[in-house]
mmCIF file of N, CA and C in Angstrom:
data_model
loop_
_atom_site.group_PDB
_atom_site.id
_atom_site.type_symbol
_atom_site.label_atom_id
_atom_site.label_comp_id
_atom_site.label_asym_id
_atom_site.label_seq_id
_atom_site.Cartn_x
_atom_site.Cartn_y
_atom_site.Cartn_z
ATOM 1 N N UNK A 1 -19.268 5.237 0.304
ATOM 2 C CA UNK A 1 -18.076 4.951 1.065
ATOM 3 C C UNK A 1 -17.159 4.040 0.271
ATOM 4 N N UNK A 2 -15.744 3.902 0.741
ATOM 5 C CA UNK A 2 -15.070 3.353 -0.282
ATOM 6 C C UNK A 2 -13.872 2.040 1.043
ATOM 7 N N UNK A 3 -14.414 0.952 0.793
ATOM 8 C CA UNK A 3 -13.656 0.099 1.842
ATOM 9 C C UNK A 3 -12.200 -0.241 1.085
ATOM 10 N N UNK A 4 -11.065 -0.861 1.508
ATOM 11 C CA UNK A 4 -10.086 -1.016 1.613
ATOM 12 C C UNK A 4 -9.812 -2.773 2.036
ATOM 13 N N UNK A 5 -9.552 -3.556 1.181
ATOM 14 C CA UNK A 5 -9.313 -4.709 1.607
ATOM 15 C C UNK A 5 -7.778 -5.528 1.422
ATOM 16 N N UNK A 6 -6.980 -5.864 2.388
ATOM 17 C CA UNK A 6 -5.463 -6.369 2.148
ATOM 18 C C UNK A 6 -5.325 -7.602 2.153
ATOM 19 N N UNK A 7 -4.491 -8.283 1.807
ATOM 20 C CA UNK A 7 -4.105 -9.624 1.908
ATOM 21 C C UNK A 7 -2.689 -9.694 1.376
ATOM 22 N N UNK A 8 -1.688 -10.801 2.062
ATOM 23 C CA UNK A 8 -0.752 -11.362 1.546
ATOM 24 C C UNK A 8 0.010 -10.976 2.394
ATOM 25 N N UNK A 9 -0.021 -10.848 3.850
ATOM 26 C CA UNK A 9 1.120 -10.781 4.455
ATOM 27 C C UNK A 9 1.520 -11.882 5.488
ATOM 28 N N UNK A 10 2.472 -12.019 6.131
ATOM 29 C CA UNK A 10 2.864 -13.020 6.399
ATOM 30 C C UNK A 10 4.030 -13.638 7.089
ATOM 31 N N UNK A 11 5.128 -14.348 7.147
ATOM 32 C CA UNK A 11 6.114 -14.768 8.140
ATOM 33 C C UNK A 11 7.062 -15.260 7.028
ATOM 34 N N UNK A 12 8.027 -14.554 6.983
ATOM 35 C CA UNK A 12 9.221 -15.304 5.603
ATOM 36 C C UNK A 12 10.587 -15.098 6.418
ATOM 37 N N UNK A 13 11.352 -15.619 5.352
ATOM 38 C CA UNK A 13 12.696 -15.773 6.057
ATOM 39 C C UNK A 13 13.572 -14.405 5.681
ATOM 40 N N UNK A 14 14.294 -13.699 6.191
ATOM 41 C CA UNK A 14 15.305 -12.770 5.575
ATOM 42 C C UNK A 14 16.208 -13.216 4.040
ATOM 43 N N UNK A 15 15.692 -12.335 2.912
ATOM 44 C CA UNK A 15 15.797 -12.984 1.876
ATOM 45 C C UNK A 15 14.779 -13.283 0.748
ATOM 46 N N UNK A 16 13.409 -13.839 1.357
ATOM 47 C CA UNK A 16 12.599 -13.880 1.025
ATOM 48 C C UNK A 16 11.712 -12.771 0.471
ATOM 49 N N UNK A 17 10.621 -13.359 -0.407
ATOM 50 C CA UNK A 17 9.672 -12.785 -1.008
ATOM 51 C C UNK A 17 8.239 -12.730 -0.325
ATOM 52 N N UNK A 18 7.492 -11.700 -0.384
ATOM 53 C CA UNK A 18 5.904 -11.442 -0.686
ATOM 54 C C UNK A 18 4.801 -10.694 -1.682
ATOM 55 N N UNK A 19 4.016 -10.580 -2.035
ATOM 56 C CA UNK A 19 3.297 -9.799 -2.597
ATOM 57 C C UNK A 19 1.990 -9.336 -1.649
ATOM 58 N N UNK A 20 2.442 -7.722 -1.398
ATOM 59 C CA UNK A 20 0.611 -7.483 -0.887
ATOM 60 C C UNK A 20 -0.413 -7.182 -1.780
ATOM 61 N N UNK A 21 -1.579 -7.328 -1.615
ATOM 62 C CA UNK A 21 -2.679 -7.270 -2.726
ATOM 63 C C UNK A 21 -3.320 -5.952 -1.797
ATOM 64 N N UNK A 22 -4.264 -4.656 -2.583
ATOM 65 C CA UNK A 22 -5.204 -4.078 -1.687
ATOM 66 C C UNK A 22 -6.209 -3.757 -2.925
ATOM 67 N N UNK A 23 -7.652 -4.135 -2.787
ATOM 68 C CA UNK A 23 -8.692 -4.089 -3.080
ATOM 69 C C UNK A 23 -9.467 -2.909 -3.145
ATOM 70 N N UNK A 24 -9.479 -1.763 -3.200
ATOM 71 C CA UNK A 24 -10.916 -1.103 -3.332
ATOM 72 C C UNK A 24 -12.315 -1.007 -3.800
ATOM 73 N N UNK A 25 -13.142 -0.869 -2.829
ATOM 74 C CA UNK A 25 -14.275 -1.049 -3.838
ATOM 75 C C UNK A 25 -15.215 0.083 -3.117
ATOM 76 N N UNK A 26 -16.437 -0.101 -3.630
ATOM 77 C CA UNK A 26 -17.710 0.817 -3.448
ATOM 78 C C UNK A 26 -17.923 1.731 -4.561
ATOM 79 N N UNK A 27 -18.593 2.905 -4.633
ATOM 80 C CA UNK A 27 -18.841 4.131 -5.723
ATOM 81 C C UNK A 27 -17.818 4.555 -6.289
ATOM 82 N N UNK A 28 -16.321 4.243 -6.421
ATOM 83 C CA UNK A 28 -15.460 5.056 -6.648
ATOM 84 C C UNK A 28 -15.319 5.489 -8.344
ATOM 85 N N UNK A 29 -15.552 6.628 -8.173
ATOM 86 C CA UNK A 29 -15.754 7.422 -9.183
ATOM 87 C C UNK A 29 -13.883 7.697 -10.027
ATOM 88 N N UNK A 30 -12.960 7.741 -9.094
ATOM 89 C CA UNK A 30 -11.885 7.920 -9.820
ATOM 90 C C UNK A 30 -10.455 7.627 -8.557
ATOM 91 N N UNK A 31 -9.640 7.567 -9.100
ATOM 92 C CA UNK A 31 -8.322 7.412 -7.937
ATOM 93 C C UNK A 31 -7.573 8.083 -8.716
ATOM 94 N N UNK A 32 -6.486 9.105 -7.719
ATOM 95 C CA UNK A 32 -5.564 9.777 -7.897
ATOM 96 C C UNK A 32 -4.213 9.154 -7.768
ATOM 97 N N UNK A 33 -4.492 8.090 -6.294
ATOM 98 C CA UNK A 33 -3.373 7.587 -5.950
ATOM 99 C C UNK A 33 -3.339 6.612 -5.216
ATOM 100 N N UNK A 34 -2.574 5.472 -5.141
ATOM 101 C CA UNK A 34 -2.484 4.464 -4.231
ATOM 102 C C UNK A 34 -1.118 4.306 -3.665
ATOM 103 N N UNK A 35 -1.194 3.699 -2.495
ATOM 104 C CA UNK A 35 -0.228 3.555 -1.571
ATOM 105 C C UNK A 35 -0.132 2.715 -0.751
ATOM 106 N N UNK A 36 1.694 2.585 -0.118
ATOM 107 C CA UNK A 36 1.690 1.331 0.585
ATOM 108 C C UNK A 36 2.880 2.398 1.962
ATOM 109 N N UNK A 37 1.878 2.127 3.438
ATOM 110 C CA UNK A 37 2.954 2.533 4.155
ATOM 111 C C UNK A 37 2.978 1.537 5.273
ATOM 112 N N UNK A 38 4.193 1.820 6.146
ATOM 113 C CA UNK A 38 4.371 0.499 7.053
ATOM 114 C C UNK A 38 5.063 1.147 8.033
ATOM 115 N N UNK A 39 4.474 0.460 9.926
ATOM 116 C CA UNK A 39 4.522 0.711 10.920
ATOM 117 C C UNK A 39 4.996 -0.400 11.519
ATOM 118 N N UNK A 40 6.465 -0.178 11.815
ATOM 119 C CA UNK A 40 7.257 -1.134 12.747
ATOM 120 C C UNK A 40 7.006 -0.402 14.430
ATOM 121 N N UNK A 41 7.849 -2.059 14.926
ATOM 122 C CA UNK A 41 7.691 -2.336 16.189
ATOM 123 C C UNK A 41 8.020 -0.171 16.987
ATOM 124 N N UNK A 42 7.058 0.311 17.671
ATOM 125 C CA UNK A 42 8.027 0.950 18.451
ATOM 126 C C UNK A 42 8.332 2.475 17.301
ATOM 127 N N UNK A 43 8.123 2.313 16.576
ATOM 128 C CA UNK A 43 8.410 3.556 14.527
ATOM 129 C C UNK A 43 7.180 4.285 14.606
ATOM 130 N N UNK A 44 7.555 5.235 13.609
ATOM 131 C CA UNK A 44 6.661 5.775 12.984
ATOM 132 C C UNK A 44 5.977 5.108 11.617
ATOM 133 N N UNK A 45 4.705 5.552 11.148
ATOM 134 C CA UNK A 45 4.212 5.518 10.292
ATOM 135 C C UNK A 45 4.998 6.078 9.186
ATOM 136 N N UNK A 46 5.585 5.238 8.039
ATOM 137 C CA UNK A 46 6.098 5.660 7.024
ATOM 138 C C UNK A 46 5.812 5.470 5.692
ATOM 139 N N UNK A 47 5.989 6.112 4.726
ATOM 140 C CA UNK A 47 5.501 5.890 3.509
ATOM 141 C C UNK A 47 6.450 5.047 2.369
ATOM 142 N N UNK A 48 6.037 4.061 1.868
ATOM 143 C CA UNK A 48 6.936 3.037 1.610
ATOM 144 C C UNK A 48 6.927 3.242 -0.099
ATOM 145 N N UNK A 49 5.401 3.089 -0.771
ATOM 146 C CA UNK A 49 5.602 3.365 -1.954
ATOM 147 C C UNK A 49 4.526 3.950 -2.504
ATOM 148 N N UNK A 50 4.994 4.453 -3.488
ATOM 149 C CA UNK A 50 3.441 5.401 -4.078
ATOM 150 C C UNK A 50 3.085 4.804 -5.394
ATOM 151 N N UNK A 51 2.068 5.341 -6.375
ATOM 152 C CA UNK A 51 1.684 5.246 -7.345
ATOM 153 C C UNK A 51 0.784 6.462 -7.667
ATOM 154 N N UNK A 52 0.597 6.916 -8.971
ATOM 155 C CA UNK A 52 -0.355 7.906 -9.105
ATOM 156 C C UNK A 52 -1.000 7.789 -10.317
ATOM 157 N N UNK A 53 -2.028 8.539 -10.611
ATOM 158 C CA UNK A 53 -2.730 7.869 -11.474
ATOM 159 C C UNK A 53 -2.223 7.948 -13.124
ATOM 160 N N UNK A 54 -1.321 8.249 -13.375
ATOM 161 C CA UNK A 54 0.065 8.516 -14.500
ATOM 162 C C UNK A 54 0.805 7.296 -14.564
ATOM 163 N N UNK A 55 1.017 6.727 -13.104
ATOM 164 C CA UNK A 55 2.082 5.614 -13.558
ATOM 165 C C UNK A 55 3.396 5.930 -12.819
ATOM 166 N N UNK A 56 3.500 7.119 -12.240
ATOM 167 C CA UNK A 56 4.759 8.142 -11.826
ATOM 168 C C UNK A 56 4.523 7.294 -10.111
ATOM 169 N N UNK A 57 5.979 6.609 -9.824
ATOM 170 C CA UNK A 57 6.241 6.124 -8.649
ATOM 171 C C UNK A 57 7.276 6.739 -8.069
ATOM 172 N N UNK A 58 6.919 6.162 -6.174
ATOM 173 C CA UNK A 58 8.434 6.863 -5.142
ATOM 174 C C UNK A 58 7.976 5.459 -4.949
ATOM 175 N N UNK A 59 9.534 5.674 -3.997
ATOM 176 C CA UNK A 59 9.951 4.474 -3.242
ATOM 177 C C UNK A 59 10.476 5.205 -1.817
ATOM 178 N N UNK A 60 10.253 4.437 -0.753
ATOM 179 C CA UNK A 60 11.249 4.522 0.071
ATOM 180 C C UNK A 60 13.040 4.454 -0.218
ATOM 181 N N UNK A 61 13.976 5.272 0.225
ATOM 182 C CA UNK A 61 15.084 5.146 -0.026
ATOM 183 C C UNK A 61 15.390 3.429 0.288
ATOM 184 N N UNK A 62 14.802 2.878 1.607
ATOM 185 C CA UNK A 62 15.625 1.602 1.944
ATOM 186 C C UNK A 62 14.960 0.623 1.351
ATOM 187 N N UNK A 63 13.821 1.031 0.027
ATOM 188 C CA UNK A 63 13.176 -0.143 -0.450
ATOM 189 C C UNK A 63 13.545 -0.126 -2.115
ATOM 190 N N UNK A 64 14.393 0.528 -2.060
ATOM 191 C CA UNK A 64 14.403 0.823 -3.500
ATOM 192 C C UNK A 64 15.273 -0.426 -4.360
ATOM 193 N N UNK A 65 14.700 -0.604 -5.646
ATOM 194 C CA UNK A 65 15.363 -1.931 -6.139
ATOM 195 C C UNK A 65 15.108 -3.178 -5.748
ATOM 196 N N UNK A 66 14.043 -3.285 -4.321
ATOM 197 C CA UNK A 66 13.941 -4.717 -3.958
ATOM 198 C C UNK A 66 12.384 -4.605 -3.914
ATOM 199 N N UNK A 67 11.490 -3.320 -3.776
ATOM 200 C CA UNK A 67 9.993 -3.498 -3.750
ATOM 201 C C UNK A 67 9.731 -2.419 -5.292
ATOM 202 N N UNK A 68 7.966 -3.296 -5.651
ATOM 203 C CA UNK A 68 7.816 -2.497 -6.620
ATOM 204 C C UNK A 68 6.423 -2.767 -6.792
ATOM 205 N N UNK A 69 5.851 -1.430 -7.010
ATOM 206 C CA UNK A 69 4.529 -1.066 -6.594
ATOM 207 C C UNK A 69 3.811 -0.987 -8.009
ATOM 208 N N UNK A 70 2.674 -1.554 -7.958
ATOM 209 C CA UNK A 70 1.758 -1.815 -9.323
ATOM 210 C C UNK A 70 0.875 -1.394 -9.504
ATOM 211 N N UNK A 71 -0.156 -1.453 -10.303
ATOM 212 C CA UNK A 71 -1.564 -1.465 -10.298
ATOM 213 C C UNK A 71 -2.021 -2.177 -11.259
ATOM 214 N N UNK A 72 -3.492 -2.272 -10.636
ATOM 215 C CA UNK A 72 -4.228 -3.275 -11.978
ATOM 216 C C UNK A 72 -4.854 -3.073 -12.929
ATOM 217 N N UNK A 73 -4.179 -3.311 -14.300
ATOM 218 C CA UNK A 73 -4.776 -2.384 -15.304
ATOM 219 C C UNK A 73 -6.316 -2.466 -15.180
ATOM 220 N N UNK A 74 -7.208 -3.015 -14.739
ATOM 221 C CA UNK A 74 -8.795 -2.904 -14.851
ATOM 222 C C UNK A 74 -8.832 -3.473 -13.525
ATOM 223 N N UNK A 75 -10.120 -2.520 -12.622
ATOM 224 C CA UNK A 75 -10.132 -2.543 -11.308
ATOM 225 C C UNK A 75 -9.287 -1.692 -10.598
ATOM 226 N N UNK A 76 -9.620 -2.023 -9.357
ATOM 227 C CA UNK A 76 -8.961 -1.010 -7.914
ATOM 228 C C UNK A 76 -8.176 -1.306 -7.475
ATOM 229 N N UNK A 77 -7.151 -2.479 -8.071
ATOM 230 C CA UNK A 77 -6.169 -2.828 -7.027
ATOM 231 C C UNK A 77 -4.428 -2.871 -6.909
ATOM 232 N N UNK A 78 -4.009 -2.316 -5.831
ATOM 233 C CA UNK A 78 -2.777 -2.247 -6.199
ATOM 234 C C UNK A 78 -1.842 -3.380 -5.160
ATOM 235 N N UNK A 79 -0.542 -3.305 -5.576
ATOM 236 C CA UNK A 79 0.267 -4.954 -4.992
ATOM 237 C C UNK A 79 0.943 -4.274 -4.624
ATOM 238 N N UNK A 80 2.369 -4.528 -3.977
ATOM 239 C CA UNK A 80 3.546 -4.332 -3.628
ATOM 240 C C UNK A 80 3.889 -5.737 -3.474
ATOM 241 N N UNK A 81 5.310 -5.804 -4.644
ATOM 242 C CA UNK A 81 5.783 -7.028 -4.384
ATOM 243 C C UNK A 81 7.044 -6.797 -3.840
ATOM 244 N N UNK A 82 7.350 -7.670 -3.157
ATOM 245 C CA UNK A 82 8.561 -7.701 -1.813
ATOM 246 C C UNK A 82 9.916 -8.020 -2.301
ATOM 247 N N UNK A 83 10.789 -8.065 -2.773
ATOM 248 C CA UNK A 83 11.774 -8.785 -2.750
ATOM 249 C C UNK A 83 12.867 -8.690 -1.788
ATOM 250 N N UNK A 84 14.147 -9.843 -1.730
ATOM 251 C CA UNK A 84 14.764 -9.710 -0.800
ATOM 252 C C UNK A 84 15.048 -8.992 0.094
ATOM 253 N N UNK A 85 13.841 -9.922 1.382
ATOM 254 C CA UNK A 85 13.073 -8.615 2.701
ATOM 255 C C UNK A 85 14.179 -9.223 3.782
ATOM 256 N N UNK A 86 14.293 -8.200 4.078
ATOM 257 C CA UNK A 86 15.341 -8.241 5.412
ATOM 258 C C UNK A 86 14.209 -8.017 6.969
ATOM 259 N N UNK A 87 15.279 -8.201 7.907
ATOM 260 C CA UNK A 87 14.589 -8.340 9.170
ATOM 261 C C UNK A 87 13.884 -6.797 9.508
ATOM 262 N N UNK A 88 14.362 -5.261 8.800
ATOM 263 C CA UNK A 88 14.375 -4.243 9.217
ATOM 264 C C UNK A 88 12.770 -3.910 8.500
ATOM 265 N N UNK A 89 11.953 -4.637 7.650
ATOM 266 C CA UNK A 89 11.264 -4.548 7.074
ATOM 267 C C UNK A 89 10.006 -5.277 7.799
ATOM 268 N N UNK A 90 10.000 -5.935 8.704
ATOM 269 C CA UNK A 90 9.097 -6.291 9.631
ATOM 270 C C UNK A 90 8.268 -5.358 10.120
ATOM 271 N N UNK A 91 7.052 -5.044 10.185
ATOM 272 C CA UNK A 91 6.179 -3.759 9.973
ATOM 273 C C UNK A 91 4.016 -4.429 9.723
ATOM 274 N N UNK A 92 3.973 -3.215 10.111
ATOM 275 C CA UNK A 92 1.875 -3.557 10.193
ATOM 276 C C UNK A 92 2.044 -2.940 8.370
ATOM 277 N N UNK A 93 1.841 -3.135 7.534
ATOM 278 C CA UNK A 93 1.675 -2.533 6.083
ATOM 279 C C UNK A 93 0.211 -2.128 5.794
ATOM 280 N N UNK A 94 0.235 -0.395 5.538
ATOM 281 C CA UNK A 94 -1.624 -0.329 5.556
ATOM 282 C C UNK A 94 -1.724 0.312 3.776
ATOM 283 N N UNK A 95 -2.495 -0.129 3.307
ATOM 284 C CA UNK A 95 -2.652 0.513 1.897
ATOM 285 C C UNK A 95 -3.061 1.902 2.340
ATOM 286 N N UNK A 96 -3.240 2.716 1.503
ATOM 287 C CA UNK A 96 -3.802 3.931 1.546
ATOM 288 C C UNK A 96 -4.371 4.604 0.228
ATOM 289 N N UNK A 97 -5.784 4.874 -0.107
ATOM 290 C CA UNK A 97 -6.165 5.370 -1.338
ATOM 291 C C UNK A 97 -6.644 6.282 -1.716
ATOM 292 N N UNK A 98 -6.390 7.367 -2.669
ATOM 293 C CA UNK A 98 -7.006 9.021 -2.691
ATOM 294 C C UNK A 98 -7.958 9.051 -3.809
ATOM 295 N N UNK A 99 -8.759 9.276 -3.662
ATOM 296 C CA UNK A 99 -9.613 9.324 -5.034
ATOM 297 C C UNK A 99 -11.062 10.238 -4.510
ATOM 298 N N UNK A 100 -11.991 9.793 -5.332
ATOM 299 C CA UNK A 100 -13.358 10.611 -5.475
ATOM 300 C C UNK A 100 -14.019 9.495 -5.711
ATOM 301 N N UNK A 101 -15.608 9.365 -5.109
ATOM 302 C CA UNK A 101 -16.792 8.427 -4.936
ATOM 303 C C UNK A 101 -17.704 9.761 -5.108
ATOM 304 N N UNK A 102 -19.140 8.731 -5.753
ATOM 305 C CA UNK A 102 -20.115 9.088 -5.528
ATOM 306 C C UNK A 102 -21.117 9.066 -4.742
ATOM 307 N N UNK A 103 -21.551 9.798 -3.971
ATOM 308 C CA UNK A 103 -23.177 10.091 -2.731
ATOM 309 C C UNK A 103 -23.745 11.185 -3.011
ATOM 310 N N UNK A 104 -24.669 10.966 -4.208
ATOM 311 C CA UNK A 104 -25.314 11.645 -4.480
ATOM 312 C C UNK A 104 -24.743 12.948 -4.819
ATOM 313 N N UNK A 105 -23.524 13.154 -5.030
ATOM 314 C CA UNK A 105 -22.617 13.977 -5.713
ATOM 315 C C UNK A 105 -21.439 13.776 -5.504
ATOM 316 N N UNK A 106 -20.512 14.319 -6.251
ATOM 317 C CA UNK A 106 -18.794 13.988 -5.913
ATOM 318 C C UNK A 106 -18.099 13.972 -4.715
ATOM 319 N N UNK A 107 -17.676 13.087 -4.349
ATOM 320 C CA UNK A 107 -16.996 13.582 -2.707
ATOM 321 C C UNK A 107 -15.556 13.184 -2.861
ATOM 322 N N UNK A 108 -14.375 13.460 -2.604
ATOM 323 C CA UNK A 108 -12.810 13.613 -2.250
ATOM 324 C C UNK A 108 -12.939 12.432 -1.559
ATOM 325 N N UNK A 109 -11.917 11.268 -1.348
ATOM 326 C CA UNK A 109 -12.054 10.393 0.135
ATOM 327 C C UNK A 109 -10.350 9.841 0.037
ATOM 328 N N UNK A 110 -10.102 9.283 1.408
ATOM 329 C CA UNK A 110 -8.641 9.443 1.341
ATOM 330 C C UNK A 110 -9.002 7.816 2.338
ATOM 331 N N UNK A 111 -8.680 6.676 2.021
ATOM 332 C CA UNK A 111 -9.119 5.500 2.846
ATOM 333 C C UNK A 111 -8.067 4.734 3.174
ATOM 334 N N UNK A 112 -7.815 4.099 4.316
ATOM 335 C CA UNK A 112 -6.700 3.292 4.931
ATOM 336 C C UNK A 112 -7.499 2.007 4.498
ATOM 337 N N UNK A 113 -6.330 0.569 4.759
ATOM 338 C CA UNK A 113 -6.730 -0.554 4.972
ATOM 339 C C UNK A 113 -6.473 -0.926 6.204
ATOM 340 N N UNK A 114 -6.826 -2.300 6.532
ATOM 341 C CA UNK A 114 -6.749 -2.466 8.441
ATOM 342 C C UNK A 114 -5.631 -2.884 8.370
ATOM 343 N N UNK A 115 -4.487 -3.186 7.481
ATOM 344 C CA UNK A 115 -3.155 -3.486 7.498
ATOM 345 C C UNK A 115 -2.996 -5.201 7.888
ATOM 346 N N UNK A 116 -1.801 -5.185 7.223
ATOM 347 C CA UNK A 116 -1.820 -6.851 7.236
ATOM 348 C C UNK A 116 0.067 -6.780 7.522
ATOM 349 N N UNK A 117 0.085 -7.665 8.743
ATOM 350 C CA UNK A 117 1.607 -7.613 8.983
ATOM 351 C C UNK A 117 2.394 -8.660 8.304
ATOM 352 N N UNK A 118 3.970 -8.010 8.271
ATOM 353 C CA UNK A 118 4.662 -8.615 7.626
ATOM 354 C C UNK A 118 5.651 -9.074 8.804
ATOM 355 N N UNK A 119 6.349 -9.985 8.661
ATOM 356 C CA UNK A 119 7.667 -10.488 9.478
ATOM 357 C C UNK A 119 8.839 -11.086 8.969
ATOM 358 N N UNK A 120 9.737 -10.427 9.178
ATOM 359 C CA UNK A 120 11.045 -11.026 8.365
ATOM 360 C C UNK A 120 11.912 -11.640 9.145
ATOM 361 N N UNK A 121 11.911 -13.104 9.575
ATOM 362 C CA UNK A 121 13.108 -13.117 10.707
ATOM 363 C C UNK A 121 14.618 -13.382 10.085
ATOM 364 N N UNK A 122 15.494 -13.427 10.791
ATOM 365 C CA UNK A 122 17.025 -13.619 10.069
ATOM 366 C C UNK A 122 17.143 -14.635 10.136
#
């Protein structure tokens, strides 16, 4: 199995900065892709930023130029750092990761994190 661990979210001012951190760990045999999506008050589930295992990124149209999505050259983990966050960006943020683990042979797995909220007030 492959868990999902977040941190770094939090209460800032409109304007302000964050960085989310997300962790993977267990058997993981390889990742295709990591991700960052986010669920406001009352919204849908949306997809905020990608990464793939190339280096080849999306952005959300309304995040573009102010967030920017990483990874860690050694290890499982990818960030999204925040920049000048507005109030419209207030949201549950869940990582999301595609890859392949091992159980006793190859398995596909596609894993959420429990999400860590963000708040932007004006």
């Amino acid at each position: 199995q492959v868990q999902l661990v977040e941190s770094g979210g939090g209460l800032v001012q409109a304007g302000g900065s964050l960085r989310l951190s997300c962790a993977a760990s267990g058997s993981i045999r390889s990742i295709s892709a990591m991700a960052w999506y986010r669920q406001g008050p009352g919204k849908q589930r949306e997809l905020v930023a990608r990464i793939n295992s190339g280096g080849s990124t999306y952005y959300l149209d309304s995040v573009k130029g102010r967030f920017t999505i990483s990874r860690a050259s050694a290890g499982n983990t990818v960030y999204l750092q925040m920049n000048s966050l507005k109030p419209e960006d207030t949201a549950v943020y869940y990582c999301n990761v595609d890859g392949t683990y091992f159980s006793g042979y190859v398995k596909n797995f596609n894993s959420w994190g429990q999400g860590t909220q963000v708040t932007v007030s004006s």
